[in-house]
Amino acid sequence: MRKLLAAVFALTLLAVPFTSHAQVSLGLRLGYAPALGDAAKDAKMSDGVKSQIPIQLDAGYKLTPKLSLGGYASYGFGQSGDEFDAYCDGADCSTRVVRVGVQGLYTFDAIGRLQPFAGVGAGYEWGSLTAEAGGQEATLSYRGFELLNLTAGADYAVSPQFAIGPYLGFSVGRYSNVSMDLGAEEISGEIDDQAMHEWLQLGIRGRFDL
């Protein structure tokens, strides 16, 4: 009996890597996302960051052939808004948006080689505006929860393991904290008059099933 249990245990250990290997899916997205809503009450998102070019990595574990659960991490290269640009005369200015979270993706029945999908998730977001001049740097940062993240698209199967296609995304977030880093001094606190902001994404996604 002990030998039988040991054999079953050994076979299980050998089988797990292959099972997990077949059920992991990775995705890479590149898009364009204009900013909507407010960073805080009476403070439009587009005044500081009017849009971003997000690069997002998706990782999911397939619970079923159609349903996967996993996470995402996104780094967005921001385009400065007009109000922020007004303070950047003679300074080197940049903006960025970082988002991380969990998401579930559902793949619908394929239409030929086209595989429609839809997903929902939630996470956390950081946004920052940085100005540098004369060897000095100042950074204004916001952070808060990404309350809802919706995505949909269609992957074209190039091979059994690789697919590529367009996607559309819409996320809703609310910044709760703000900080100002002046190098030698940092000031931070909660945002009293919080507001909702959104990102509308359009781009292309590549998916690779391991």
GROMACS .gro file of C-alpha atoms in nm:
model
  210
    1MET     CA    1   0.000   0.000   0.000
    2ARG     CA    2   0.282   0.238   0.088
    3LYS     CA    3   0.449   0.169  -0.246
    4LEU     CA    4   0.120   0.235  -0.426
    5LEU     CA    5   0.065   0.566  -0.243
    6ALA     CA    6   0.424   0.666  -0.311
    7ALA     CA    7   0.379   0.588  -0.680
    8VAL     CA    8   0.053   0.788  -0.699
    9PHE     CA    9   0.218   1.080  -0.518
   10ALA     CA   10   0.516   1.072  -0.756
   11LEU     CA   11   0.289   1.063  -1.061
   12THR     CA   12   0.091   1.356  -0.919
   13LEU     CA   13   0.405   1.563  -0.876
   14LEU     CA   14   0.508   1.483  -1.231
   15ALA     CA   15   0.164   1.565  -1.369
   16VAL     CA   16   0.118   1.900  -1.194
   17PRO     CA   17   0.381   2.094  -1.394
   18PHE     CA   18   0.235   1.971  -1.723
   19THR     CA   19  -0.121   2.049  -1.614
   20SER     CA   20  -0.029   2.396  -1.493
   21HIS     CA   21   0.186   2.450  -1.800
   22ALA     CA   22  -0.111   2.385  -2.027
   23GLN     CA   23  -0.342   2.615  -1.834
   24VAL     CA   24  -0.141   2.938  -1.812
   25SER     CA   25  -0.212   3.223  -2.052
   26LEU     CA   26  -0.005   3.540  -2.096
   27GLY     CA   27  -0.112   3.858  -2.272
   28LEU     CA   28   0.059   4.180  -2.378
   29ARG     CA   29  -0.139   4.493  -2.465
   30LEU     CA   30  -0.050   4.823  -2.627
   31GLY     CA   31  -0.312   5.093  -2.645
   32TYR     CA   32  -0.418   5.455  -2.630
   33ALA     CA   33  -0.632   5.586  -2.344
   34PRO     CA   34  -0.775   5.937  -2.306
   35ALA     CA   35  -0.848   6.055  -1.952
   36LEU     CA   36  -1.204   6.126  -1.842
   37GLY     CA   37  -1.354   6.260  -1.520
   38ASP     CA   38  -1.179   6.431  -1.229
   39ALA     CA   39  -0.869   6.357  -1.021
   40ALA     CA   40  -1.042   6.543  -0.737
   41LYS     CA   41  -1.344   6.769  -0.712
   42ASP     CA   42  -1.312   7.055  -0.964
   43ALA     CA   43  -0.976   6.916  -1.085
   44LYS     CA   44  -1.010   6.757  -1.428
   45MET     CA   45  -0.789   6.460  -1.509
   46SER     CA   46  -0.718   6.607  -1.852
   47ASP     CA   47  -0.567   6.921  -1.695
   48GLY     CA   48  -0.275   6.712  -1.569
   49VAL     CA   49  -0.275   6.401  -1.789
   50LYS     CA   50  -0.487   6.421  -2.101
   51SER     CA   51  -0.407   6.068  -2.220
   52GLN     CA   52  -0.169   5.776  -2.181
   53ILE     CA   53  -0.012   5.500  -2.389
   54PRO     CA   54  -0.044   5.194  -2.165
   55ILE     CA   55   0.165   4.879  -2.196
   56GLN     CA   56  -0.011   4.603  -2.003
   57LEU     CA   57   0.087   4.251  -1.909
   58ASP     CA   58  -0.188   3.997  -1.839
   59ALA     CA   59  -0.136   3.662  -1.669
   60GLY     CA   60  -0.417   3.415  -1.616
   61TYR     CA   61  -0.480   3.062  -1.500
   62LYS     CA   62  -0.751   2.876  -1.688
   63LEU     CA   63  -1.009   2.743  -1.444
   64THR     CA   64  -1.202   2.603  -1.741
   65PRO     CA   65  -1.127   2.608  -2.116
   66LYS     CA   66  -1.322   2.936  -2.140
   67LEU     CA   67  -1.276   3.103  -1.799
   68SER     CA   68  -0.946   3.229  -1.660
   69LEU     CA   69  -0.855   3.416  -1.342
   70GLY     CA   70  -0.538   3.616  -1.296
   71GLY     CA   71  -0.386   3.961  -1.274
   72TYR     CA   72  -0.269   4.257  -1.476
   73ALA     CA   73   0.004   4.520  -1.449
   74SER     CA   74   0.008   4.832  -1.666
   75TYR     CA   75   0.259   5.113  -1.714
   76GLY     CA   76   0.128   5.415  -1.902
   77PHE     CA   77   0.339   5.684  -2.066
   78GLY     CA   78   0.130   5.995  -2.010
   79GLN     CA   79   0.073   6.299  -2.230
   80SER     CA   80   0.068   6.618  -2.023
   81GLY     CA   81  -0.249   6.823  -2.006
   82ASP     CA   82  -0.265   7.191  -2.100
   83GLU     CA   83  -0.270   7.317  -1.740
   84PHE     CA   84   0.036   7.112  -1.642
   85ASP     CA   85   0.213   7.218  -1.961
   86ALA     CA   86   0.167   7.581  -1.861
   87TYR     CA   87   0.404   7.523  -1.568
   88CYS     CA   88   0.661   7.341  -1.780
   89ASP     CA   89   0.814   7.635  -1.966
   90GLY     CA   90   1.188   7.576  -1.936
   91ALA     CA   91   1.138   7.249  -1.748
   92ASP     CA   92   1.144   6.883  -1.845
   93CYS     CA   93   0.799   6.745  -1.762
   94SER     CA   94   0.662   6.392  -1.771
   95THR     CA   95   0.357   6.200  -1.654
   96ARG     CA   96   0.290   5.833  -1.592
   97VAL     CA   97   0.010   5.602  -1.479
   98VAL     CA   98   0.065   5.265  -1.312
   99ARG     CA   99  -0.217   5.015  -1.260
  100VAL     CA  100  -0.219   4.667  -1.104
  101GLY     CA  101  -0.505   4.436  -1.016
  102VAL     CA  102  -0.691   4.109  -1.056
  103GLN     CA  103  -0.924   4.017  -1.340
  104GLY     CA  104  -1.133   3.739  -1.482
  105LEU     CA  105  -1.157   3.675  -1.857
  106TYR     CA  106  -1.420   3.473  -2.041
  107THR     CA  107  -1.361   3.347  -2.395
  108PHE     CA  108  -1.671   3.293  -2.608
  109ASP     CA  109  -1.716   3.030  -2.878
  110ALA     CA  110  -1.479   3.088  -3.166
  111ILE     CA  111  -1.606   3.222  -3.497
  112GLY     CA  112  -1.364   3.058  -3.734
  113ARG     CA  113  -1.025   3.173  -3.606
  114LEU     CA  114  -1.175   3.470  -3.421
  115GLN     CA  115  -1.210   3.427  -3.043
  116PRO     CA  116  -1.422   3.699  -2.874
  117PHE     CA  117  -1.357   3.764  -2.506
  118ALA     CA  118  -1.481   3.983  -2.221
  119GLY     CA  119  -1.344   4.049  -1.876
  120VAL     CA  120  -1.392   4.231  -1.547
  121GLY     CA  121  -1.146   4.328  -1.277
  122ALA     CA  122  -1.042   4.572  -1.006
  123GLY     CA  123  -0.715   4.697  -0.863
  124TYR     CA  124  -0.505   4.996  -0.759
  125GLU     CA  125  -0.373   5.296  -0.951
  126TRP     CA  126  -0.091   5.547  -0.918
  127GLY     CA  127  -0.060   5.863  -1.125
  128SER     CA  128   0.226   6.113  -1.117
  129LEU     CA  129   0.330   6.443  -1.274
  130THR     CA  130   0.700   6.530  -1.261
  131ALA     CA  131   0.880   6.855  -1.346
  132GLU     CA  132   1.261   6.883  -1.353
  133ALA     CA  133   1.468   7.197  -1.405
  134GLY     CA  134   1.807   7.320  -1.290
  135GLY     CA  135   1.892   6.992  -1.122
  136GLN     CA  136   1.578   7.006  -0.906
  137GLU     CA  137   1.276   6.782  -0.935
  138ALA     CA  138   0.919   6.800  -0.807
  139THR     CA  139   0.660   6.522  -0.834
  140LEU     CA  140   0.288   6.539  -0.766
  141SER     CA  141   0.140   6.191  -0.714
  142TYR     CA  142  -0.211   6.053  -0.678
  143ARG     CA  143  -0.313   5.703  -0.572
  144GLY     CA  144  -0.633   5.514  -0.508
  145PHE     CA  145  -0.843   5.213  -0.598
  146GLU     CA  146  -0.942   5.117  -0.948
  147LEU     CA  147  -1.299   5.022  -0.865
  148LEU     CA  148  -1.396   4.861  -1.194
  149ASN     CA  149  -1.210   4.749  -1.503
  150LEU     CA  150  -1.404   4.622  -1.804
  151THR     CA  151  -1.250   4.483  -2.120
  152ALA     CA  152  -1.367   4.317  -2.440
  153GLY     CA  153  -1.211   4.221  -2.768
  154ALA     CA  154  -1.143   3.949  -3.020
  155ASP     CA  155  -0.828   3.743  -3.068
  156TYR     CA  156  -0.736   3.604  -3.408
  157ALA     CA  157  -0.572   3.263  -3.369
  158VAL     CA  158  -0.246   3.270  -3.563
  159SER     CA  159  -0.149   2.930  -3.422
  160PRO     CA  160  -0.283   2.694  -3.152
  161GLN     CA  161  -0.082   2.887  -2.891
  162PHE     CA  162  -0.067   3.245  -3.022
  163ALA     CA  163  -0.346   3.491  -3.100
  164ILE     CA  164  -0.363   3.865  -3.163
  165GLY     CA  165  -0.642   4.117  -3.205
  166PRO     CA  166  -0.808   4.444  -3.097
  167TYR     CA  167  -0.944   4.521  -2.753
  168LEU     CA  168  -1.152   4.791  -2.586
  169GLY     CA  169  -1.121   4.876  -2.217
  170PHE     CA  170  -1.298   5.103  -1.970
  171SER     CA  171  -1.190   5.156  -1.610
  172VAL     CA  172  -1.332   5.360  -1.324
  173GLY     CA  173  -1.113   5.477  -1.035
  174ARG     CA  174  -1.103   5.716  -0.744
  175TYR     CA  175  -0.788   5.874  -0.604
  176SER     CA  176  -0.789   5.889  -0.224
  177ASN     CA  177  -0.438   6.018  -0.144
  178VAL     CA  178  -0.209   6.285  -0.285
  179SER     CA  179   0.157   6.369  -0.220
  180MET     CA  180   0.410   6.629  -0.328
  181ASP     CA  181   0.777   6.527  -0.337
  182LEU     CA  182   1.015   6.823  -0.353
  183GLY     CA  183   1.331   6.619  -0.306
  184ALA     CA  184   1.430   6.741   0.039
  185GLU     CA  185   1.070   6.749   0.158
  186GLU     CA  186   0.758   6.542   0.098
  187ILE     CA  187   0.403   6.640   0.185
  188SER     CA  188   0.118   6.389   0.172
  189GLY     CA  189  -0.239   6.350   0.285
  190GLU     CA  190  -0.588   6.232   0.200
  191ILE     CA  191  -0.801   6.399  -0.064
  192ASP     CA  192  -1.100   6.557   0.108
  193ASP     CA  193  -1.320   6.604  -0.198
  194GLN     CA  194  -1.268   6.280  -0.389
  195ALA     CA  195  -1.403   6.231  -0.739
  196MET     CA  196  -1.432   5.962  -1.002
  197HIS     CA  197  -1.214   5.936  -1.310
  198GLU     CA  198  -1.211   5.699  -1.605
  199TRP     CA  199  -0.980   5.566  -1.874
  200LEU     CA  200  -1.114   5.461  -2.213
  201GLN     CA  201  -0.869   5.225  -2.383
  202LEU     CA  202  -0.841   5.112  -2.742
  203GLY     CA  203  -0.554   4.898  -2.862
  204ILE     CA  204  -0.414   4.563  -2.965
  205ARG     CA  205  -0.349   4.253  -2.756
  206GLY     CA  206  -0.133   3.949  -2.814
  207ARG     CA  207  -0.207   3.627  -2.622
  208PHE     CA  208   0.020   3.329  -2.573
  209ASP     CA  209  -0.100   3.004  -2.415
  210LEU     CA  210   0.178   2.814  -2.244
   0.00000   0.00000   0.00000
